[in-house]
Coordinates of N, CA and C in Angstrom, one line a residue:
X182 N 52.1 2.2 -11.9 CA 51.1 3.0 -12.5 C 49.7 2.6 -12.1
X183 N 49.7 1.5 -12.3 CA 48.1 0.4 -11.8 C 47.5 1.5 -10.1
X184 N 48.8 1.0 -9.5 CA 48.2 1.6 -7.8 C 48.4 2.9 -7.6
X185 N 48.6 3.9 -8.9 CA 48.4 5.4 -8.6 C 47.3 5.8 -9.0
X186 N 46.6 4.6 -10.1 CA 45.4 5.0 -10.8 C 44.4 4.2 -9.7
X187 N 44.8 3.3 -8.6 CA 43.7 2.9 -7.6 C 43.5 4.3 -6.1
X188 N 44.4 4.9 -6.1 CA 44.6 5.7 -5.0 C 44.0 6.4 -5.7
X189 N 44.3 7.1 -7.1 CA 43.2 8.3 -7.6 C 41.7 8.3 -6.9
X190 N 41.6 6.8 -7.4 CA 40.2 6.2 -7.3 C 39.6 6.5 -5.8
X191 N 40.2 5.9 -5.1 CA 39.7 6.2 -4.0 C 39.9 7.5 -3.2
X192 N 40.9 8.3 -3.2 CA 40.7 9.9 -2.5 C 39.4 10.4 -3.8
X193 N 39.3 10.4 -4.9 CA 38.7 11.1 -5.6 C 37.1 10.5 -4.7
X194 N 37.2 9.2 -4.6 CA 35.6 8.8 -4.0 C 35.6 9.1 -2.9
X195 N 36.7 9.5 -1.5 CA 36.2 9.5 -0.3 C 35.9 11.1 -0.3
X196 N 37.0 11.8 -1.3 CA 36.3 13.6 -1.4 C 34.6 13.5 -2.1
X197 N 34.2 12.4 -2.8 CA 33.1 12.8 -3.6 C 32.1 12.6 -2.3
X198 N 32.3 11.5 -1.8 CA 30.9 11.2 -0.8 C 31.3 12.2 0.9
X199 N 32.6 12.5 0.9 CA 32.9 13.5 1.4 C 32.1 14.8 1.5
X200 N 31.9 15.3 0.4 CA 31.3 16.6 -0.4 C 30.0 16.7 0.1
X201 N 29.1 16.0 -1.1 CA 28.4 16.1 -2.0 C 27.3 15.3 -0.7
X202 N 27.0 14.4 0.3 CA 26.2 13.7 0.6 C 26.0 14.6 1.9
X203 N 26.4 15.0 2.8 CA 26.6 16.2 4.1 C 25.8 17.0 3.5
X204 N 25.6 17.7 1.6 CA 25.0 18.6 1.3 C 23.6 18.3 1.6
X205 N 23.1 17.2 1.5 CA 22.2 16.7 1.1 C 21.3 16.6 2.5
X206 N 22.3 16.0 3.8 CA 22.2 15.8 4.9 C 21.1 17.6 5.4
X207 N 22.6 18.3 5.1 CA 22.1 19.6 5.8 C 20.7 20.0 5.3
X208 N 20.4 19.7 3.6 CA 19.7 21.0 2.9 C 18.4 20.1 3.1
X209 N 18.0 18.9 3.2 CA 16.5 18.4 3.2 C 15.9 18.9 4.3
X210 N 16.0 19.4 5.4 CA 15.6 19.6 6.4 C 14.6 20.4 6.1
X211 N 15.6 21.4 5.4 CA 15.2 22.7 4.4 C 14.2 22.5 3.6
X212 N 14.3 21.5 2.9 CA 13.2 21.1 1.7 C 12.3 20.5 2.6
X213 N 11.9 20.7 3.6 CA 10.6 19.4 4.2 C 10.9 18.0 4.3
X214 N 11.8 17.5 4.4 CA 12.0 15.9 4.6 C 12.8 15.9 5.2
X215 N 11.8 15.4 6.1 CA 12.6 14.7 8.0 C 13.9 13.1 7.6
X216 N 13.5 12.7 6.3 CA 14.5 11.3 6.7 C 15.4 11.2 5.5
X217 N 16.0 12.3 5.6 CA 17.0 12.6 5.0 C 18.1 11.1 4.6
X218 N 18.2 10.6 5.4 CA 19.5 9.5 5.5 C 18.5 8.4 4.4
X219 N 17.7 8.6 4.4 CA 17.0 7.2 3.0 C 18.1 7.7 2.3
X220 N 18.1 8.8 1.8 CA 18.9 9.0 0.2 C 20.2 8.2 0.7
X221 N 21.0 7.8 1.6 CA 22.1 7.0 2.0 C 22.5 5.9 1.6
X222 N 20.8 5.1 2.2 CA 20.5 4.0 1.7 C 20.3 3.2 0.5
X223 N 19.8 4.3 -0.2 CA 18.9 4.4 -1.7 C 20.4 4.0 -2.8
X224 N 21.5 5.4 -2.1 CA 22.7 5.8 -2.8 C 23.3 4.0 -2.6
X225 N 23.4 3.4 -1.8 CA 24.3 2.4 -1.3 C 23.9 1.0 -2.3
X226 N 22.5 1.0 -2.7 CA 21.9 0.2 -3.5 C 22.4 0.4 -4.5
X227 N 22.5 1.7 -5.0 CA 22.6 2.1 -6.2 C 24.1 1.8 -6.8
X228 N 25.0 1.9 -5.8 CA 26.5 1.9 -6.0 C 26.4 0.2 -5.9
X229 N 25.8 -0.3 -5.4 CA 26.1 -2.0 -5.4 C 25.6 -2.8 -6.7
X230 N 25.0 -1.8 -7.0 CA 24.6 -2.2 -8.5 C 25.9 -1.9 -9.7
X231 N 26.5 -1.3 -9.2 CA 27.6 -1.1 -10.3 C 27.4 0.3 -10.6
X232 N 26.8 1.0 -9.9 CA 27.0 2.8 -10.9 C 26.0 2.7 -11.9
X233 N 24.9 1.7 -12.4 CA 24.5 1.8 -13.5 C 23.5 2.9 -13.7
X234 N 24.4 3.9 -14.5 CA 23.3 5.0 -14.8 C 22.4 4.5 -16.1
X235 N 22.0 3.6 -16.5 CA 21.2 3.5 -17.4 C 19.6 2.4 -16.1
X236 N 20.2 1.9 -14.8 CA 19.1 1.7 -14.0 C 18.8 2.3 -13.2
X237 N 19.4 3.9 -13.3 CA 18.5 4.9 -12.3 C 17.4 5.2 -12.3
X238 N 16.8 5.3 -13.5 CA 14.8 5.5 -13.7 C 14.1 4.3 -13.1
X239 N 14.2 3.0 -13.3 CA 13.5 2.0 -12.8 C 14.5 1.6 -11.8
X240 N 15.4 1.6 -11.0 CA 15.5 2.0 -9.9 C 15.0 3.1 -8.9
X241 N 14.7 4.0 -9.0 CA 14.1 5.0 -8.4 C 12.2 4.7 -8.7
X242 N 11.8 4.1 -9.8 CA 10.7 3.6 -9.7 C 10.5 2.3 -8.7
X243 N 11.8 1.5 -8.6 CA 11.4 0.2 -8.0 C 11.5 0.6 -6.3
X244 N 12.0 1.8 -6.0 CA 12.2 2.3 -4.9 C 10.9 3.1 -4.4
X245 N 9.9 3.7 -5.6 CA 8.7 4.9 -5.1 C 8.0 3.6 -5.1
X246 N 7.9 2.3 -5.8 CA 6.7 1.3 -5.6 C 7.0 0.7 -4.3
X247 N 8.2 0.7 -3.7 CA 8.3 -0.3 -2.6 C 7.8 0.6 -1.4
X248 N 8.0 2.2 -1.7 CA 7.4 3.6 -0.6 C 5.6 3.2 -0.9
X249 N 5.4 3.3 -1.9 CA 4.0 2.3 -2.0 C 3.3 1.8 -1.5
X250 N 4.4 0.7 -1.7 CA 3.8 -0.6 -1.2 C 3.7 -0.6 0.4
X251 N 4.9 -0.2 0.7 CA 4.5 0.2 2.3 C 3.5 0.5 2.9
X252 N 3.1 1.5 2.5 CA 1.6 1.9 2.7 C 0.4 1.5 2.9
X253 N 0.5 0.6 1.7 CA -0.4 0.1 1.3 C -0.3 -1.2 2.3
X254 N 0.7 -1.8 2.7 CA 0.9 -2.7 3.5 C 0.6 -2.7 4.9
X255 N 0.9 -1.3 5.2 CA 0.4 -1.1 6.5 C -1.2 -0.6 6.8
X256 N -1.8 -0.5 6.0 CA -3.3 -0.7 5.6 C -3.9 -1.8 5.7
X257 N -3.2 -2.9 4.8 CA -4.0 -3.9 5.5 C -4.0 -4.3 6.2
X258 N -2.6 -4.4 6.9 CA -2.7 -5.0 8.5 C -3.7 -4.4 9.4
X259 N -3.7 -3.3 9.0 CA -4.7 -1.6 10.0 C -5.8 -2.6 9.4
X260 N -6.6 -3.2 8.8 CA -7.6 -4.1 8.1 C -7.9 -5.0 8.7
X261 N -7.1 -5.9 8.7 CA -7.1 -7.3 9.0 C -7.7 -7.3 11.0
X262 N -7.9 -8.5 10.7 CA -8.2 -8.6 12.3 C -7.7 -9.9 12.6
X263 N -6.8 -10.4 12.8 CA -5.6 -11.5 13.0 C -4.8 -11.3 13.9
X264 N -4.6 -11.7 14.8 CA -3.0 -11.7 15.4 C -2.2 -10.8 15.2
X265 N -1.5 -10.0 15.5 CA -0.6 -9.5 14.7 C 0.4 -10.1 14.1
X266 N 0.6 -11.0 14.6 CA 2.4 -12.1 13.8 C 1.6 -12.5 12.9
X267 N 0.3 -12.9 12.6 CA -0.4 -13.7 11.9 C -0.5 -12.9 10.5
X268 N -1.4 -11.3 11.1 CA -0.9 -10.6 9.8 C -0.3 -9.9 9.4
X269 N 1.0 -10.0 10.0 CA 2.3 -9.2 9.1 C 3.1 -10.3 8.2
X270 N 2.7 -11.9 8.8 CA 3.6 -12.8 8.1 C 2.9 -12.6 6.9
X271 N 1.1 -12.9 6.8 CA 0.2 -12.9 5.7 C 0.5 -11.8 5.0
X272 N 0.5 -10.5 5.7 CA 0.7 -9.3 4.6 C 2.2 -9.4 3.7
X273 N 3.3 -9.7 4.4 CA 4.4 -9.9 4.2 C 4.3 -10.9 3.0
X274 N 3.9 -12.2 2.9 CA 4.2 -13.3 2.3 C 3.5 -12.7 0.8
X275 N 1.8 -12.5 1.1 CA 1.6 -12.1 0.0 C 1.9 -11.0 -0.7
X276 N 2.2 -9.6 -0.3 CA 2.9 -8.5 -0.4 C 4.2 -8.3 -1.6
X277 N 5.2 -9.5 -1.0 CA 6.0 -9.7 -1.1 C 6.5 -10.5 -2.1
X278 N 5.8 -11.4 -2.4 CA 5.4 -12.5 -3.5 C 5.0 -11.6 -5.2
X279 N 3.7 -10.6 -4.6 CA 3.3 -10.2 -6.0 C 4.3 -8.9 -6.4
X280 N 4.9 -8.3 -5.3 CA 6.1 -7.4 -5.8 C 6.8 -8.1 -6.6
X281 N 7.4 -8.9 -6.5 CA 8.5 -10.1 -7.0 C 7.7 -9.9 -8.6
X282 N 6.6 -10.8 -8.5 CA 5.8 -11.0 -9.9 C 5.7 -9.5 -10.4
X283 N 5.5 -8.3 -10.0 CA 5.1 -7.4 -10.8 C 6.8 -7.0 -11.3
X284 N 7.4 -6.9 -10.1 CA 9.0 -6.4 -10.8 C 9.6 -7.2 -11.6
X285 N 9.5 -8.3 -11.4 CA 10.4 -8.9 -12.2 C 9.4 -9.0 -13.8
X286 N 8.2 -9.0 -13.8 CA 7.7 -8.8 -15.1 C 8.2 -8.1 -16.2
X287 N 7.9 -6.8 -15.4 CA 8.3 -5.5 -15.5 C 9.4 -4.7 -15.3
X288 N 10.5 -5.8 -15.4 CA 11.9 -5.6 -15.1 C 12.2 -4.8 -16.2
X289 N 11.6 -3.7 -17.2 CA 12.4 -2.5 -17.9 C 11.8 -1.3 -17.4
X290 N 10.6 -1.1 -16.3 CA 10.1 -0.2 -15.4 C 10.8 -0.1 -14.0
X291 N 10.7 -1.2 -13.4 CA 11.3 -1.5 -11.8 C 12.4 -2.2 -11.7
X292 N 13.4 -2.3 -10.8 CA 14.3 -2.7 -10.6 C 14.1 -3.2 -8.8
X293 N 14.1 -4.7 -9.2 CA 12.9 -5.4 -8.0 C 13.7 -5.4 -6.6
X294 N 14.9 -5.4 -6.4 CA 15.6 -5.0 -5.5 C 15.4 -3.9 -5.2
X295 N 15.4 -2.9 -5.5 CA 15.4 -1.3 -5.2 C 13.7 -1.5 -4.7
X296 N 13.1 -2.2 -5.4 CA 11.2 -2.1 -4.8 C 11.4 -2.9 -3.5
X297 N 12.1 -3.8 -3.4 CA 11.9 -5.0 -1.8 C 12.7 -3.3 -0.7
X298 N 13.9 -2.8 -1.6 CA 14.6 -2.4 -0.2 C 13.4 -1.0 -0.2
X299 N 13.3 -0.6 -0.9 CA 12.1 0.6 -0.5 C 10.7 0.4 0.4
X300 N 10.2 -1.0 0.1 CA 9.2 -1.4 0.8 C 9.9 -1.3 2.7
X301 N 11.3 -2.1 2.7 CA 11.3 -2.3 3.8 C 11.9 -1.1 4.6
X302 N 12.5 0.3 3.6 CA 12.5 1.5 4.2 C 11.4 1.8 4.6
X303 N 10.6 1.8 4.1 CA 9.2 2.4 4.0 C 8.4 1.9 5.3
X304 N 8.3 0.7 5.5 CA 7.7 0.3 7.0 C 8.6 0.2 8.0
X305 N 10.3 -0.1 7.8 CA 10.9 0.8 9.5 C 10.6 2.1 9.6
X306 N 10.0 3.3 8.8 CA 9.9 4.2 9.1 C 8.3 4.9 9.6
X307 N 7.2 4.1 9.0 CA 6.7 4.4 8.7 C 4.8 3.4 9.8
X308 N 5.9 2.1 10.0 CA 4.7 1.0 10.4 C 4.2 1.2 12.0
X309 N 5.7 2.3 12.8 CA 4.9 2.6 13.9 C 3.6 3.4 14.1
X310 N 3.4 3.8 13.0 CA 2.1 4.8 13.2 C 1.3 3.9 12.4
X311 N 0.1 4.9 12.1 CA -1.1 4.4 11.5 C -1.2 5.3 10.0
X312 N -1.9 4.2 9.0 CA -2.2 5.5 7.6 C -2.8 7.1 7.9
X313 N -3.5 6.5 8.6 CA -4.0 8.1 8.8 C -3.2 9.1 9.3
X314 N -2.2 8.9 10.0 CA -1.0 9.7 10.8 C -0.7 9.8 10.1
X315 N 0.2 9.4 8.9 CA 1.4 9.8 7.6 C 1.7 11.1 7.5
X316 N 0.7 11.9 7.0 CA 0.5 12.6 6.1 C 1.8 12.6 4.9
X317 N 2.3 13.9 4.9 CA 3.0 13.5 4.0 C 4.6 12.9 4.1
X318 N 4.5 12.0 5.0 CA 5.4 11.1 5.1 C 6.0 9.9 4.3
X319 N 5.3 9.8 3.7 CA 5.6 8.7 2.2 C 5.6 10.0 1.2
X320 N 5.6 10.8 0.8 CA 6.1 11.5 0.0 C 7.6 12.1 0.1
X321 N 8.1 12.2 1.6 CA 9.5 12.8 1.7 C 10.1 11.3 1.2
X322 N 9.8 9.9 2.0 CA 10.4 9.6 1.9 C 10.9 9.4 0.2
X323 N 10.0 9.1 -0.4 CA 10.1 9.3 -1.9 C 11.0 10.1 -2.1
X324 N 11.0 11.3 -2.1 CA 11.9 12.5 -2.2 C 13.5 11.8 -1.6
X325 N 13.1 11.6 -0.6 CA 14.8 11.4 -0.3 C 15.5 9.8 -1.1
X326 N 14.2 8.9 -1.5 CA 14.7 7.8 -2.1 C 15.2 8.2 -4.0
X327 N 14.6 9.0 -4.3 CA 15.3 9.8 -5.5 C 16.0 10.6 -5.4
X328 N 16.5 11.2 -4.5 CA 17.6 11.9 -4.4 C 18.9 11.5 -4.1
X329 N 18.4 9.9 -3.3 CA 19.8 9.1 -2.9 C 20.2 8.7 -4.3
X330 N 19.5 8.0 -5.3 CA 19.8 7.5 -6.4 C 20.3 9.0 -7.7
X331 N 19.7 10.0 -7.6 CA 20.3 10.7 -8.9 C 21.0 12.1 -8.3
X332 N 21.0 12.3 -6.5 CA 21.8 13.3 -6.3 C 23.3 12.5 -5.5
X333 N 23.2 11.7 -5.0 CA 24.3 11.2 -4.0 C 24.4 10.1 -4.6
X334 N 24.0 9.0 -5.3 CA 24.5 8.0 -6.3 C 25.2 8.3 -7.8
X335 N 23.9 8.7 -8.4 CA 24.9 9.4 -9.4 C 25.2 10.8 -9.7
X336 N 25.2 11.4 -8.9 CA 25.9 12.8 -8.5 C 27.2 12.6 -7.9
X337 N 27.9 11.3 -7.0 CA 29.1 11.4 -6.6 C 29.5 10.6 -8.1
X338 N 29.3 9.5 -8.4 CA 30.0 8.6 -9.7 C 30.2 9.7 -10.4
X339 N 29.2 10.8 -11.1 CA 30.2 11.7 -11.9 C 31.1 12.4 -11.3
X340 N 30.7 13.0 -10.1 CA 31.9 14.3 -9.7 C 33.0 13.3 -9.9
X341 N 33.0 12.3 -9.5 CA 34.5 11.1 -9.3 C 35.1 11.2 -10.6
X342 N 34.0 11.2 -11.7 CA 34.7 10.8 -13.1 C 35.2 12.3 -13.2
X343 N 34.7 13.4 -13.0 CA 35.1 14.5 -13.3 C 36.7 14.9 -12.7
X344 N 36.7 14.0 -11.8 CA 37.7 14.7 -10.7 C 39.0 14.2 -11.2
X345 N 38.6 12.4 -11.8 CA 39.3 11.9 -12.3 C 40.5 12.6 -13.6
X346 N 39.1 12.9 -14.2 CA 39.5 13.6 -15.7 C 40.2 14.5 -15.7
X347 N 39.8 15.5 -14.6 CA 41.1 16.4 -14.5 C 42.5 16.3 -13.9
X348 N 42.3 14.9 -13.1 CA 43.5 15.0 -12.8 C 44.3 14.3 -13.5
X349 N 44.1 13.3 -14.9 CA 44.7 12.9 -15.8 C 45.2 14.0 -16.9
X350 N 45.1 15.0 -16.9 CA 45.1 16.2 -18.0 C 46.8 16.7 -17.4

């Protein structure tokens, strides 16, 4: 019984992210967001956390501060007049330090892992250019980092439970 209720488990999850994440793939293009595949990454955090739908809000918050912080990060290096190793380590260190202090403060708003891995979506996507280039480039990605966590994170965990449910009936 044990390994028919593990096989459930798993065709039900390879049909759910099967489904449901290709939609997501096709249709942002559509909605104006070029980097579709964040929601992947966003989703893959989210499932390593356990499914927890009670840390999708400050998850998806600790994800739009780390799209933030990016930004803001690559500002001041655009600022700074250093080396450049000199100030990405400085921006980095300090950056990275007071994220830590504000998330973990604030650990019933942010969820400080989802803020580090957003920060560092946020500047492989984003640190080749300059602030002024963006435009609205830190807003898709936002978009697609909330849509990995409440359309393809927990949008597959339910269809699964759904899929489940009926097939116990």
């Amino acid at each position: 019984m044990e390994k028919r209720k593990k096989k459930v488990q798993i065709l039900t999850l390879a049909f759910g992210i099967a489904l449901l994440p290709p939609i997501w793939a096709v249709a942002a293009p559509y909605l104006g967001i070029s980097v579709g595949s964040v929601a992947l990454i966003c989703a893959g955090l989210y499932v390593a956390n356990g499914n927890q739908r009670k840390d999708a809000i400050k998850m998806t918050a600790g994800f739009l501060a780390g799209d933030v912080w990016a930004v803001l990060a690559i500002w001041v290096m655009e600022t700074l007049s250093f080396q450049p190793n000199v100030e990405l380590y400085v921006t980095l260190f300090v950056m990275g330090g007071i994220a830590v202090l504000i998330g973990e403060t604030f650990s019933a708003i942010f969820y400080t892992p989802a803020w580090l891995c957003g920060w560092a979506i946020g500047l492989t996507i984003m640190a080749p250019g300059k602030v002024e280039g963006m435009g609205m480039l830190p807003v898709q990605i936002g978009a697609a980092m909330a849509a990995g966590v409440f359309y393809v994170g927990v949008g597959v965990d339910a269809f699964q439970k759904f899929l489940i449910r009926l097939m116990e009936k």
